[in-house]
Coordinates of C-alpha atoms in Angstrom, one line a residue:
M1178 CA 108.4 -82.1 6.4
L1179 CA 108.7 -81.7 10.1
H1180 CA 111.4 -83.3 12.1
S1181 CA 110.5 -86.7 13.4
S1182 CA 110.4 -85.5 17.0
L1183 CA 108.6 -82.3 16.2
P1184 CA 105.0 -83.5 15.8
T1185 CA 105.0 -85.1 19.2
R1186 CA 106.0 -81.8 20.8
L1187 CA 103.7 -79.7 18.7
G1188 CA 100.7 -81.9 19.3
P1189 CA 97.9 -80.5 17.1
L1190 CA 100.4 -79.5 14.5
R1191 CA 100.6 -83.1 13.2
S1192 CA 97.4 -82.4 11.3
L1193 CA 98.9 -79.4 9.5
R1194 CA 100.3 -81.5 6.6
R1195 CA 97.1 -81.5 4.6
P1196 CA 96.3 -80.7 1.0
L1197 CA 95.0 -77.3 -0.1
F1198 CA 91.3 -76.9 0.3
A1199 CA 89.1 -75.4 -2.4
R1200 CA 85.5 -74.5 -2.4
Q1201 CA 83.1 -73.8 -5.2
V1202 CA 81.4 -70.5 -5.2
I1203 CA 78.4 -70.0 -7.4
A1204 CA 77.8 -66.5 -8.7
S1205 CA 74.3 -65.9 -10.0
S1206 CA 72.8 -63.0 -11.9
S1207 CA 69.4 -62.3 -13.5
S1208 CA 71.1 -61.2 -16.7
S1209 CA 73.8 -63.8 -17.1
P1210 CA 74.0 -67.6 -16.6
A1211 CA 75.6 -68.9 -13.4
R1212 CA 79.4 -69.2 -13.5
S1213 CA 81.5 -71.2 -11.0
F1214 CA 85.0 -70.6 -9.9
S1215 CA 87.3 -72.0 -7.2
A1216 CA 88.9 -70.0 -4.4
T1217 CA 91.9 -71.5 -2.7
L1218 CA 92.3 -70.9 1.0
C1219 CA 95.6 -69.9 2.5
R1220 CA 97.7 -72.7 4.0
R1221 CA 98.6 -72.3 7.6
Q1222 CA 101.6 -74.5 7.6
V1223 CA 104.4 -75.1 10.1
L1224 CA 107.5 -76.3 8.3
D1225 CA 110.9 -77.4 9.5
V1226 CA 113.8 -74.9 9.4
S1227 CA 115.9 -77.5 7.5
A1228 CA 114.0 -76.4 4.3
L1229 CA 115.4 -72.8 4.7
P1230 CA 118.3 -71.4 2.8
P1231 CA 121.7 -71.1 4.7
R1232 CA 122.3 -68.3 7.1
V1233 CA 123.5 -64.9 5.8
R1234 CA 126.4 -63.8 8.0
P1235 CA 126.8 -60.0 8.2
K1236 CA 130.1 -58.1 8.7
Y1237 CA 130.7 -55.4 11.2
Q1238 CA 132.8 -52.3 10.2
E1239 CA 134.7 -50.2 12.7
S1240 CA 134.3 -46.4 12.7
P1241 CA 137.0 -43.8 13.6
T1242 CA 134.4 -41.7 15.3
S1243 CA 132.4 -44.3 17.2
S1244 CA 133.1 -47.3 19.4
L1245 CA 130.0 -49.0 18.0
L1246 CA 130.2 -51.1 14.9
S1247 CA 128.3 -50.7 11.6
L1248 CA 126.1 -53.5 10.4
Q1249 CA 126.8 -54.5 6.8
W1250 CA 124.7 -57.2 5.1
P1251 CA 126.3 -58.9 2.1
E1252 CA 122.8 -59.6 0.9
P1253 CA 119.3 -59.1 2.3
P1254 CA 118.6 -61.2 5.4
R1255 CA 116.2 -64.0 4.5
N1256 CA 115.4 -65.9 7.7
V1257 CA 114.2 -63.9 10.8
L1258 CA 113.6 -65.5 14.1
I1259 CA 110.8 -63.9 16.2
I1260 CA 110.9 -64.5 19.9
P1261 CA 108.0 -63.0 22.0
K1262 CA 107.7 -63.0 25.7
F1263 CA 106.3 -66.2 27.2
R1264 CA 102.8 -66.1 28.8
A1265 CA 102.0 -62.6 27.6
P1266 CA 98.9 -62.7 25.4
Q1267 CA 99.3 -59.0 24.4
V1268 CA 102.9 -59.5 23.3
T1269 CA 101.8 -62.6 21.3
L1270 CA 99.3 -60.5 19.5
S1271 CA 102.0 -57.9 18.7
A1272 CA 104.2 -60.7 17.4
V1273 CA 101.5 -61.8 15.1
S1274 CA 101.0 -58.2 13.9
F1275 CA 104.8 -57.9 13.4
A1276 CA 104.9 -61.2 11.4
K1277 CA 102.1 -60.1 9.1
H1278 CA 103.8 -56.8 8.5
L1279 CA 107.1 -58.5 7.5
H1280 CA 105.3 -60.9 5.2
Q1281 CA 103.5 -58.1 3.5
E1282 CA 106.4 -55.7 3.1
Y1283 CA 109.2 -58.3 2.7
P1284 CA 107.7 -61.4 1.1
A1285 CA 111.1 -62.9 0.5
V1286 CA 111.7 -63.1 4.3
N1287 CA 111.0 -66.4 6.0
L1288 CA 109.7 -66.2 9.6
V1289 CA 110.9 -68.6 12.2
F1290 CA 109.4 -69.3 15.7
E1291 CA 110.3 -71.6 18.6
P1292 CA 108.1 -74.7 18.6
R1293 CA 106.0 -73.6 21.5
V1294 CA 105.3 -70.2 19.9
A1295 CA 104.7 -71.7 16.5
A1296 CA 102.0 -74.0 17.9
E1297 CA 100.3 -70.9 19.4
V1298 CA 100.4 -68.4 16.5
H1299 CA 100.3 -70.5 13.3
E1300 CA 96.5 -70.4 13.0
S1301 CA 96.6 -66.6 13.1
L1302 CA 99.1 -66.4 10.2
P1303 CA 97.8 -67.1 6.7
F1304 CA 101.2 -68.1 5.3
P1305 CA 103.8 -70.8 6.2
I1306 CA 106.1 -70.3 9.1
Y1307 CA 109.1 -72.3 10.2
T1308 CA 110.3 -73.9 13.4
G1309 CA 112.9 -76.3 14.8
E1310 CA 115.0 -77.2 17.8
S1311 CA 117.6 -74.7 19.0
L1312 CA 120.5 -76.7 17.6
S1313 CA 119.1 -76.4 14.0
L1314 CA 118.7 -72.6 14.2
Y1315 CA 122.4 -71.6 14.2
D1316 CA 123.0 -72.4 10.5
K1317 CA 119.7 -70.9 9.4
V1318 CA 118.8 -67.7 11.3
D1319 CA 120.1 -64.4 9.9
L1320 CA 118.4 -62.0 12.3
V1321 CA 116.8 -62.4 15.7
T1322 CA 114.0 -60.1 16.9
T1323 CA 112.7 -60.2 20.5
L1324 CA 109.5 -58.8 21.9
G1325 CA 109.6 -58.6 25.6
G1326 CA 112.0 -57.7 28.4
D1327 CA 115.5 -58.5 29.4
G1328 CA 114.5 -62.1 30.1
T1329 CA 113.4 -62.5 26.6
I1330 CA 116.8 -61.3 25.3
L1331 CA 118.5 -63.8 27.6
R1332 CA 116.3 -66.5 26.2
A1333 CA 117.2 -65.6 22.7
A1334 CA 120.9 -65.5 23.5
S1335 CA 120.7 -68.9 25.2
L1336 CA 119.6 -70.5 21.9
F1337 CA 123.2 -69.8 20.7
S1338 CA 124.9 -70.5 24.0
R1339 CA 127.0 -73.2 22.5
R1340 CA 128.2 -71.1 19.6
S1341 CA 130.8 -68.5 19.1
S1342 CA 128.8 -66.5 16.6
V1343 CA 125.3 -65.1 17.3
P1344 CA 123.1 -63.4 14.7
P1345 CA 122.3 -59.7 15.1
M1346 CA 119.6 -59.1 17.7
L1347 CA 116.9 -56.4 17.3
S1348 CA 115.0 -56.0 20.6
F1349 CA 111.7 -54.3 21.3
S1350 CA 111.1 -53.4 24.9
M1351 CA 107.7 -54.9 26.0
G1352 CA 108.6 -56.4 29.4
S1353 CA 108.5 -55.2 33.0
L1354 CA 111.9 -53.4 32.8
G1355 CA 113.5 -53.5 29.4
F1356 CA 116.9 -52.1 30.3
L1357 CA 118.5 -54.0 27.4
G1358 CA 115.7 -53.4 24.9
E1359 CA 116.5 -50.6 22.6
W1360 CA 113.3 -50.0 20.7
K1361 CA 109.7 -49.4 21.4
F1362 CA 107.3 -51.6 19.5
D1363 CA 105.6 -48.6 18.0
E1364 CA 108.9 -48.2 16.0
H1365 CA 108.9 -51.8 14.7
K1366 CA 108.3 -50.9 11.1
S1367 CA 111.1 -48.3 10.8
A1368 CA 113.4 -50.3 13.1
F1369 CA 113.2 -53.4 11.0
R1370 CA 113.6 -51.6 7.8
Q1371 CA 116.7 -49.8 9.0
V1372 CA 118.3 -53.1 9.9
Y1373 CA 117.1 -54.8 6.7
M1374 CA 118.7 -52.1 4.6
S1375 CA 121.9 -51.8 6.6
G1376 CA 124.8 -52.2 4.2
S1377 CA 122.6 -52.3 1.1
R1378 CA 123.3 -48.7 0.1
V1379 CA 119.6 -48.4 -0.4
S1380 CA 117.7 -46.0 1.8
M1381 CA 114.3 -44.6 2.4
T1382 CA 113.2 -41.0 1.9
D1383 CA 111.7 -41.2 5.3
L1384 CA 112.7 -43.9 7.8
Q1385 CA 109.6 -43.2 9.9
D1386 CA 107.4 -44.3 7.0
P1387 CA 108.0 -47.9 5.8
H1388 CA 105.6 -47.3 2.8
T1389 CA 108.1 -45.3 0.8
Q1390 CA 107.7 -43.9 -2.7
A1391 CA 107.9 -45.9 -5.9
A1392 CA 111.3 -47.3 -6.7
V1393 CA 113.6 -45.1 -8.8
S1394 CA 116.6 -45.8 -10.9
A1395 CA 119.3 -44.5 -8.6
P1396 CA 122.7 -43.6 -10.1
P1397 CA 125.9 -44.6 -8.4
D1398 CA 126.7 -42.9 -5.1
N1399 CA 129.2 -40.2 -5.9
D1400 CA 130.5 -40.1 -2.4
E1401 CA 131.5 -43.7 -2.3
G1402 CA 131.8 -44.5 -6.0
L1403 CA 129.8 -47.7 -5.7
P1404 CA 126.6 -48.6 -7.5
L1405 CA 123.3 -49.8 -5.9
R1406 CA 123.6 -53.4 -4.8
D1407 CA 121.5 -55.6 -7.1
A1408 CA 120.3 -57.8 -4.2
W1409 CA 118.2 -54.8 -2.9
S1410 CA 117.0 -53.6 -6.3
H1411 CA 113.5 -54.7 -5.5
V1412 CA 113.2 -52.5 -2.5
H1413 CA 111.6 -49.1 -2.8
G1414 CA 113.8 -46.1 -1.9
K1415 CA 116.8 -44.0 -2.8
S1416 CA 120.5 -44.6 -2.3
M1417 CA 122.1 -43.9 1.0
G1418 CA 125.6 -43.9 2.4
V1419 CA 127.1 -46.2 5.0
T1420 CA 126.5 -43.5 7.7
R1421 CA 122.9 -44.5 7.8
S1422 CA 123.6 -48.1 8.6
S1423 CA 122.5 -49.7 11.8
K1424 CA 124.9 -49.5 14.8
V1425 CA 125.7 -52.6 16.7
L1426 CA 127.0 -53.1 20.2
L1427 CA 128.9 -56.4 20.7
R1428 CA 128.1 -57.6 24.3
N1429 CA 130.8 -59.8 25.8
R1430 CA 129.9 -63.2 27.2
L1431 CA 131.4 -65.6 29.7
K1432 CA 132.7 -69.1 28.7
V1433 CA 131.7 -71.5 31.4
G1434 CA 132.8 -75.1 32.0
V1435 CA 131.7 -77.4 34.9
Y1436 CA 134.1 -80.1 35.8
N1437 CA 133.7 -83.1 38.1
A1438 CA 136.2 -84.2 40.8
E1439 CA 138.2 -86.1 38.1
G1440 CA 138.6 -82.9 36.0
I1441 CA 136.2 -84.1 33.2
N1442 CA 133.9 -81.5 31.6
I1443 CA 130.2 -82.3 32.5
N1444 CA 128.5 -79.5 30.6
S1445 CA 126.4 -82.1 28.8
Q1446 CA 124.7 -82.8 32.1
L1447 CA 123.4 -79.3 32.6
M1448 CA 119.6 -79.2 32.6
P1449 CA 117.3 -76.4 31.3
T1450 CA 115.5 -74.4 33.9
S1451 CA 111.8 -73.6 33.9
T1452 CA 112.5 -70.3 32.0
A1453 CA 114.2 -72.1 29.1
E1454 CA 112.5 -73.6 26.1
P1455 CA 111.7 -77.2 27.0
Q1456 CA 112.9 -78.4 23.6
Q1457 CA 116.2 -76.7 24.1
L1458 CA 118.1 -79.9 24.6
L1459 CA 121.9 -80.4 24.5
P1460 CA 123.6 -82.0 21.6
P1461 CA 124.6 -85.6 22.1
T1462 CA 128.2 -86.2 23.2
P1463 CA 130.2 -87.9 20.4
A1464 CA 131.1 -91.5 21.2
A1465 CA 134.8 -90.8 21.0
L1466 CA 134.4 -88.2 23.8
K1467 CA 132.3 -90.3 26.2
T1468 CA 135.3 -92.4 27.3
P1469 CA 138.5 -90.4 27.6
T1470 CA 141.7 -92.1 26.8
R1471 CA 145.3 -91.2 27.1
E1472 CA 145.6 -90.6 23.4
V1473 CA 142.4 -88.6 23.0
E1474 CA 141.5 -86.0 25.6
P1475 CA 137.8 -85.0 26.0
T1476 CA 137.0 -81.8 24.2
P1477 CA 135.4 -79.3 26.6
Q1478 CA 132.2 -77.8 25.3
A1479 CA 131.8 -74.3 26.9
F1480 CA 128.5 -72.6 27.6
H1481 CA 128.3 -68.9 26.9
A1482 CA 126.5 -66.6 29.3
I1483 CA 125.6 -63.0 28.5
N1484 CA 124.7 -62.1 32.1
E1485 CA 126.4 -64.2 34.8
L1486 CA 127.4 -67.5 36.3
V1487 CA 126.1 -68.0 39.8
I1488 CA 126.9 -70.7 42.4
H1489 CA 124.7 -70.5 45.6
R1490 CA 123.7 -72.6 48.6
G1491 CA 120.1 -72.9 47.5
P1492 CA 117.9 -74.5 50.2
N1493 CA 120.9 -75.6 52.3
P1494 CA 120.9 -73.9 55.7
H1495 CA 124.7 -73.5 55.9
L1496 CA 126.8 -70.9 54.1
A1497 CA 128.7 -72.0 51.1
I1498 CA 132.5 -72.2 51.3
I1499 CA 134.1 -71.7 47.9
D1500 CA 137.8 -71.5 47.0
V1501 CA 138.4 -68.8 44.4
Y1502 CA 141.4 -68.9 42.0
V1503 CA 142.4 -66.3 39.5
N1504 CA 144.8 -67.3 36.7
G1505 CA 145.9 -70.4 38.7
R1506 CA 146.6 -68.5 41.9
F1507 CA 144.6 -68.9 45.1
L1508 CA 142.7 -65.6 45.8
T1509 CA 140.4 -66.3 48.7
E1510 CA 138.1 -68.6 50.5
A1511 CA 134.6 -67.2 50.1
V1512 CA 132.2 -67.9 52.9
A1513 CA 128.8 -66.6 51.6
D1514 CA 125.4 -67.5 50.3
G1515 CA 127.1 -67.7 46.9
I1516 CA 129.3 -66.0 44.4
L1517 CA 128.7 -64.4 41.0
V1518 CA 130.9 -64.0 38.0
S1519 CA 129.3 -61.4 35.7
T1520 CA 129.8 -59.6 32.4
P1521 CA 129.4 -55.8 32.2
T1522 CA 125.9 -56.5 30.7
G1523 CA 125.1 -58.6 33.8
S1524 CA 126.4 -55.9 36.1
T1525 CA 122.9 -54.4 36.2
A1526 CA 121.2 -57.8 36.9
Y1527 CA 121.8 -60.1 39.9
S1528 CA 125.3 -58.6 40.5
L1529 CA 123.7 -55.2 41.1
S1530 CA 121.3 -56.6 43.6
A1531 CA 124.2 -58.3 45.4
G1532 CA 126.1 -54.9 45.7
G1533 CA 128.3 -55.2 42.6
S1534 CA 129.5 -52.3 40.6
I1535 CA 127.7 -51.0 37.5
M1536 CA 129.9 -51.3 34.4
H1537 CA 129.3 -50.0 30.9
P1538 CA 128.9 -52.9 28.3
L1539 CA 131.9 -51.7 26.3
V1540 CA 134.2 -52.2 29.2
K1541 CA 136.1 -55.5 28.8
T1542 CA 136.0 -57.0 32.3
L1543 CA 134.8 -59.8 34.5
L1544 CA 133.0 -59.0 37.8
V1545 CA 133.3 -61.2 40.8
T1546 CA 130.6 -60.4 43.3
P1547 CA 129.9 -62.2 46.6
I1548 CA 126.3 -62.9 47.7
C1549 CA 125.8 -62.0 51.3
A1550 CA 129.4 -62.6 52.3
R1551 CA 130.2 -63.3 56.0
S1552 CA 133.2 -60.9 55.9
L1553 CA 132.6 -57.2 55.5
S1554 CA 135.9 -56.9 53.7
F1555 CA 134.9 -59.1 50.8
R1556 CA 134.2 -56.5 48.2
P1557 CA 133.3 -56.9 44.5
L1558 CA 136.3 -57.3 42.1
G1559 CA 136.8 -56.2 38.5
L1560 CA 139.2 -58.4 36.6
P1561 CA 140.6 -58.3 33.0
L1562 CA 138.4 -60.0 30.4
D1563 CA 141.1 -62.7 29.7
S1564 CA 141.3 -63.7 33.4
K1565 CA 140.6 -67.3 34.2
V1566 CA 138.5 -67.7 37.3
V1567 CA 138.0 -71.1 39.0
L1568 CA 135.4 -71.6 41.7
K1569 CA 136.0 -74.8 43.6
L1570 CA 133.9 -76.3 46.4
S1571 CA 136.0 -76.4 49.6
E1572 CA 136.2 -79.6 51.6
K1573 CA 135.0 -77.4 54.5
N1574 CA 131.7 -76.9 52.8
R1575 CA 128.9 -78.3 55.1
G1576 CA 126.2 -78.5 52.5
R1577 CA 126.0 -81.6 50.4
E1578 CA 125.5 -79.8 47.1
L1579 CA 125.4 -76.3 45.8
E1580 CA 123.5 -75.2 42.7
V1581 CA 125.1 -73.6 39.6
S1582 CA 123.1 -71.5 37.2
I1583 CA 124.2 -70.1 33.9
D1584 CA 122.1 -67.1 32.9
G1585 CA 119.2 -68.7 34.7
K1586 CA 118.8 -71.0 31.7
R1587 CA 121.0 -74.0 32.6
K1588 CA 121.6 -75.5 36.0
T1589 CA 123.3 -78.4 37.8
G1590 CA 124.4 -79.4 41.2
V1591 CA 128.1 -79.4 42.3
T1592 CA 129.6 -81.3 45.2
I1593 CA 133.0 -81.2 47.0
G1594 CA 135.9 -81.5 44.6
M1595 CA 134.0 -80.2 41.6
E1596 CA 134.9 -76.8 40.0
I1597 CA 133.6 -74.2 37.7
R1598 CA 136.0 -72.6 35.2
V1599 CA 135.0 -69.2 33.9
E1600 CA 136.7 -66.8 31.5
G1601 CA 135.7 -64.0 29.2
E1602 CA 134.9 -64.6 25.6
M1603 CA 137.2 -62.7 23.4
V1604 CA 135.7 -60.5 20.7
G1605 CA 137.6 -59.6 17.6
R1606 CA 138.2 -60.0 13.9
T1607 CA 138.6 -63.2 12.1
P1608 CA 141.0 -63.8 9.2
D1609 CA 138.1 -63.2 6.7
G1610 CA 137.4 -59.8 8.1
S1611 CA 134.3 -60.7 10.1
W1612 CA 133.9 -60.5 13.8
A1613 CA 133.7 -63.5 16.2
G1614 CA 132.3 -63.6 19.8
G1615 CA 129.8 -61.5 21.6
V1616 CA 126.1 -60.9 21.1
P1617 CA 125.6 -58.2 18.5
C1618 CA 122.7 -56.0 19.7
V1619 CA 121.3 -53.4 17.3
I1620 CA 121.4 -50.0 19.0
R1621 CA 118.6 -47.4 18.5
S1622 CA 119.6 -44.5 16.2
H1623 CA 120.1 -41.2 17.9
A1624 CA 117.5 -38.6 17.2
N1625 CA 119.8 -36.2 15.5
G1626 CA 121.2 -38.9 13.2
S1627 CA 124.8 -38.2 14.2
S1628 CA 127.1 -41.0 13.2
S1629 CA 129.7 -39.9 15.7
D1630 CA 127.4 -40.1 18.7
D1631 CA 128.1 -43.0 21.0
D1632 CA 125.0 -42.6 23.1
D1633 CA 123.8 -46.2 23.2
G1634 CA 121.0 -45.5 25.6
W1635 CA 122.9 -46.8 28.6
V1636 CA 123.1 -43.5 30.5
G1637 CA 119.4 -42.8 29.8
G1638 CA 118.5 -46.3 31.0
L1639 CA 120.4 -45.8 34.3
N1640 CA 118.4 -42.6 35.0
S1641 CA 115.0 -43.5 33.6
L1642 CA 114.7 -47.2 34.4
L1643 CA 117.1 -47.9 37.3
K1644 CA 116.6 -44.5 38.9
F1645 CA 120.4 -44.1 39.4
N1646 CA 121.1 -41.9 42.5
Y1647 CA 117.5 -40.9 42.7
P1648 CA 116.9 -38.3 45.3
F1649 CA 114.8 -39.2 48.3
G1650 CA 111.3 -37.7 48.6
E1651 CA 110.8 -37.1 44.9
A1652 CA 108.0 -38.8 43.0

C-alpha cells in the first residue's frame, strides 16, 4: 500500500493498485484442436518503501597502505536507491536501462526511486519499484546510485541531511561537469558488481564482464583462512581477497544550526529550494520541543551540508555586515556581499568562484571565504574541523533580511540578532566498529588494481575538468 499522502503527489499512480490482467490466446492448427491458455502481463507497480526489509549497514575497514577505506558488506545489499538528474530525458532513459539490468542480474535487489522519478519511469519497468518520502528512506536504503552531475550528488546527500549516517554512494558522471562523479555510465555493470561484491569474498573472473562463468564450488581462501560467505553463494564467480573490495572516501560535512534572536533553533522553518525534491519535507517538531521550558531545553536539530553554508545579501542593494566568531571569540566584522563556510568537498564549488583555496577532500578543515569583501585584506581562512563558527547579523546591517542557503537545498531569511552556528561533522569509529559521519563515496578503482594507490581522481579532475593552472593560448 502507498502512503496516504503519496497518491495525491503521484497523481496517475493512484490507478496502479489494480489486479493482474490476463488474456486468452487461442492457438489453432490444422492438425490439432484449438487449445487455450492464459498469459499474465507484468505488473507495473509502485509500492511504498515501508514494505522493504531493513537497511543493511556496511562497515569500513582501514588499510595501512591507503588513506581510503574498504567497503565491507555483512550481507548483500537489498535496497538500492536510483537518483537520475532532473529534467534530462537521456539520463532518465539510462536510469531505466540501469534498473532493468539490476533486476535481471540481481533479482533479489529492490529498486527505489524518489516519488517524482517513480511517476515518470514506472510504466517503462515491467516489475515493481518502490518509493517514499525522504524521511522514510534512511532505515531502508542500503546503497545510493546517482546518474548526473555534482548537483545530483548534492541532491542525494540532502535526502540524509538530518542523519549522521549516509548509505554508500555510487556516482556516475552524466552532468555538465561531474567533478565529484567517479564513474562513466559505460562502466555501470562492472561498477555496480564490484560494489555489490565488496566484502563478500566472492569475485568475478573478469570485472569488465558482468556475465561471468557458471558458479563453481570455491574452497576456502588459503590467504585469509575464511570460507565463502553463504549470503553470496548464489552469485556466479570465484573467491577473491579483501584487496579487491571497493574503496570509499568519507567526505566530511558541516553541521548547521539557525537560531533566532532568543537563541532558539529554527531549523524546522527552513524551506526547500527549487532544486530540492518538493516532497522533501521536514519532520514535525515534537510537542515537547515546541514550547521550551526551564526544565526541558529544546533539542537542536542540525542540518548537514556536504558543500557549504552561505549567507548573502540577495536582492538587497546594501552590503551585508556580519560578525564572525570562532570558538566563542570575535574574529572580524565582515562587510561583503556574503560569506561562505565550506567543506573541502565544497572548496571546488561556490568557494572556488569566490576566490577560496582548493582543498583535498581528505583534509579535515573548514573554509571561511568572503564573497566580494569590501576590504582587500579579508582573505579566505582555513580552520580546524572541530572549530565552532558563528555568523551573526550585525546591528549595523542596513538590509532588512539576508538569505541563508544550505547546499542550495534549504534556505531561510535571517534578520538582525539571528545567528548561524556551523561546525565540522566529526568522522570516526563507533563502539561497534562501524564508522559514523561523512558521506561515503565509492572511488573508482585504479587501472593497475593497486591496493596501495591513493589516487582518488582528485588530481586528474583538477587538470581535466577544472583546467588547473591551464596555460594561456592553448586549446
